[in-house]
């Protein structure tokens, strides 16, 4: 393994590994793991600032968030939180980060300039993941314990709507045009499609067993869903809201990210200790990147080249 940090002109994937408390870096050009960054206990999810300069890592095990400088590929700050931080999302202007806290049923709003909590928003039970609309006006939070989605007005940091979805909602992704939010329901094996103008569910799509992560292609045409219980990926045509392909990957796929050009999908396979690479033109696995044994890779994001 290469131990020098940073291929800063490459497109890189960052993988959270709760098994060994690290974040691995994969060079997208070669699909090789190039570096490991030690963070804190049980890194769970990640978010990147719009300028690509910093990655925030929710450490579920010790109530902290690690801040990674993506040039040095090193932790430069640690934010202490209340409850167990889980999901993360950063506003499009890069000023605030929204963090789900599963234990106390809140969202923490953190000022990125100072790394301090500036607001606390109470949502549903066991908030899991969060996504923010491209215009930065609204945050959508999946509440696994109350089977609903909280919609937060980010200007006032208040909940303006609560939407019932399926059983144990997990992942959430918003289409590039901001018109729809797609929510994976791990307990009912389906995906709820929310019209964001009305904040109502307009479609329910059955996928594989225990859907978890979800990502939408840059053109908004397809949503890719990780099915942790059936070891495959469901590909949803967002115009028809139907599954058009199923791609088998490794054991317990969880995290998912799509390259900026939309040509490839990267999937973390938690129990296989690897990452599958899917070609979106053919919906076939074209490469597998091994992560360190017993790392249990759970989430992934992709950083643009600089």
Short mmCIF file of C-alpha atoms in Angstrom, two decimals, residues 167-283:
data_model
loop_
_atom_site.label_atom_id
_atom_site.label_comp_id
_atom_site.label_asym_id
_atom_site.label_seq_id
_atom_site.Cartn_x
_atom_site.Cartn_y
_atom_site.Cartn_z
CA UNK A 167 -40.87 0.70 7.51
CA UNK A 168 -37.46 1.71 8.89
CA UNK A 169 -36.47 4.41 6.37
CA UNK A 170 -32.73 4.54 5.89
CA UNK A 171 -31.08 6.27 2.94
CA UNK A 172 -32.28 9.41 1.16
CA UNK A 173 -31.23 11.11 -2.07
CA UNK A 174 -32.69 14.12 -3.89
CA UNK A 175 -32.86 14.44 -7.68
CA UNK A 176 -30.62 17.13 -9.21
CA UNK A 177 -33.65 19.27 -10.11
CA UNK A 178 -34.81 19.12 -6.49
CA UNK A 179 -38.27 17.86 -7.44
CA UNK A 180 -38.14 14.43 -5.79
CA UNK A 181 -36.62 12.76 -2.74
CA UNK A 182 -36.03 9.00 -2.89
CA UNK A 183 -36.08 7.15 0.44
CA UNK A 184 -35.00 3.53 1.03
CA UNK A 185 -37.14 1.63 3.52
CA UNK A 186 -35.00 -1.16 4.99
CA UNK A 187 -37.87 -2.86 6.79
CA UNK A 188 -40.37 -2.96 3.93
CA UNK A 189 -37.97 -3.62 1.03
CA UNK A 190 -39.09 -0.63 -1.01
CA UNK A 191 -38.34 2.95 -1.95
CA UNK A 192 -40.69 5.85 -1.33
CA UNK A 193 -40.69 8.71 -3.85
CA UNK A 194 -41.56 12.09 -2.35
CA UNK A 195 -42.74 15.07 -4.38
CA UNK A 196 -40.82 17.88 -2.69
CA UNK A 197 -43.25 20.60 -3.82
CA UNK A 198 -46.12 18.95 -1.93
CA UNK A 199 -44.11 16.77 0.48
CA UNK A 200 -46.25 13.75 -0.29
CA UNK A 201 -45.35 10.22 -1.39
CA UNK A 202 -46.26 9.76 -5.05
CA UNK A 203 -44.83 6.30 -5.70
CA UNK A 204 -43.57 3.19 -3.91
CA UNK A 205 -41.04 0.97 -5.69
CA UNK A 206 -40.23 -2.54 -4.49
CA UNK A 207 -36.54 -3.39 -4.67
CA UNK A 208 -34.32 -6.03 -3.02
CA UNK A 209 -34.04 -7.15 0.59
CA UNK A 210 -33.11 -4.51 3.20
CA UNK A 211 -32.41 -1.52 0.93
CA UNK A 212 -29.95 0.87 2.51
CA UNK A 213 -27.92 3.36 0.49
CA UNK A 214 -29.14 5.29 -2.54
CA UNK A 215 -27.50 7.57 -5.10
CA UNK A 216 -28.90 9.33 -8.17
CA UNK A 217 -26.98 9.82 -11.41
CA UNK A 218 -25.93 13.40 -12.25
CA UNK A 219 -28.48 13.54 -15.09
CA UNK A 220 -31.24 12.47 -12.68
CA UNK A 221 -32.31 9.58 -14.90
CA UNK A 222 -31.48 6.66 -12.58
CA UNK A 223 -31.36 5.87 -8.87
CA UNK A 224 -29.06 3.11 -7.65
CA UNK A 225 -30.09 1.31 -4.44
CA UNK A 226 -27.95 -1.02 -2.30
CA UNK A 227 -29.87 -4.05 -1.03
CA UNK A 228 -27.86 -5.23 1.98
CA UNK A 229 -29.90 -8.38 2.50
CA UNK A 230 -29.90 -9.68 -1.08
CA UNK A 231 -26.35 -8.64 -2.07
CA UNK A 232 -27.42 -6.69 -5.11
CA UNK A 233 -28.18 -3.25 -6.51
CA UNK A 234 -31.55 -2.19 -7.89
CA UNK A 235 -31.44 0.33 -10.73
CA UNK A 236 -34.52 2.56 -10.85
CA UNK A 237 -35.60 4.51 -13.92
CA UNK A 238 -36.73 7.77 -12.30
CA UNK A 239 -39.00 8.74 -15.19
CA UNK A 240 -41.06 5.57 -14.76
CA UNK A 241 -40.19 4.76 -11.13
CA UNK A 242 -39.62 1.14 -12.01
CA UNK A 243 -36.64 -1.19 -11.50
CA UNK A 244 -34.93 -1.71 -14.85
CA UNK A 245 -31.87 -3.73 -13.79
CA UNK A 246 -30.45 -5.73 -10.88
CA UNK A 247 -26.69 -5.96 -10.38
CA UNK A 248 -25.16 -8.53 -8.03
CA UNK A 249 -22.19 -7.32 -5.99
CA UNK A 250 -20.48 -8.43 -2.76
CA UNK A 251 -21.80 -9.37 0.67
CA UNK A 252 -23.99 -6.76 2.43
CA UNK A 253 -23.71 -3.78 0.06
CA UNK A 254 -24.36 -0.59 1.97
CA UNK A 255 -22.74 2.65 0.79
CA UNK A 256 -22.97 3.93 -2.76
CA UNK A 257 -21.54 6.82 -4.76
CA UNK A 258 -21.54 7.81 -8.44
CA UNK A 259 -18.66 9.39 -10.34
CA UNK A 260 -19.14 13.02 -11.43
CA UNK A 261 -19.45 11.97 -15.08
CA UNK A 262 -22.09 9.36 -14.21
CA UNK A 263 -20.20 6.51 -15.85
CA UNK A 264 -19.48 4.40 -12.78
CA UNK A 265 -21.06 3.49 -9.46
CA UNK A 266 -18.98 2.55 -6.42
CA UNK A 267 -20.52 0.22 -3.81
CA UNK A 268 -19.12 -0.73 -0.40
CA UNK A 269 -19.65 -4.42 0.48
CA UNK A 270 -19.51 -4.45 4.25
CA UNK A 271 -18.95 -8.17 4.85
CA UNK A 272 -16.73 -8.75 1.81
CA UNK A 273 -14.27 -6.00 2.77
CA UNK A 274 -14.29 -4.64 -0.76
CA UNK A 275 -15.79 -2.12 -3.15
CA UNK A 276 -17.58 -3.08 -6.37
CA UNK A 277 -17.35 -0.81 -9.42
CA UNK A 278 -20.36 -0.83 -11.76
CA UNK A 279 -20.33 0.47 -15.33
CA UNK A 280 -23.60 2.39 -15.71
CA UNK A 281 -23.74 1.83 -19.47
CA UNK A 282 -23.94 -1.94 -19.06
CA UNK A 283 -24.90 -2.26 -15.38
#
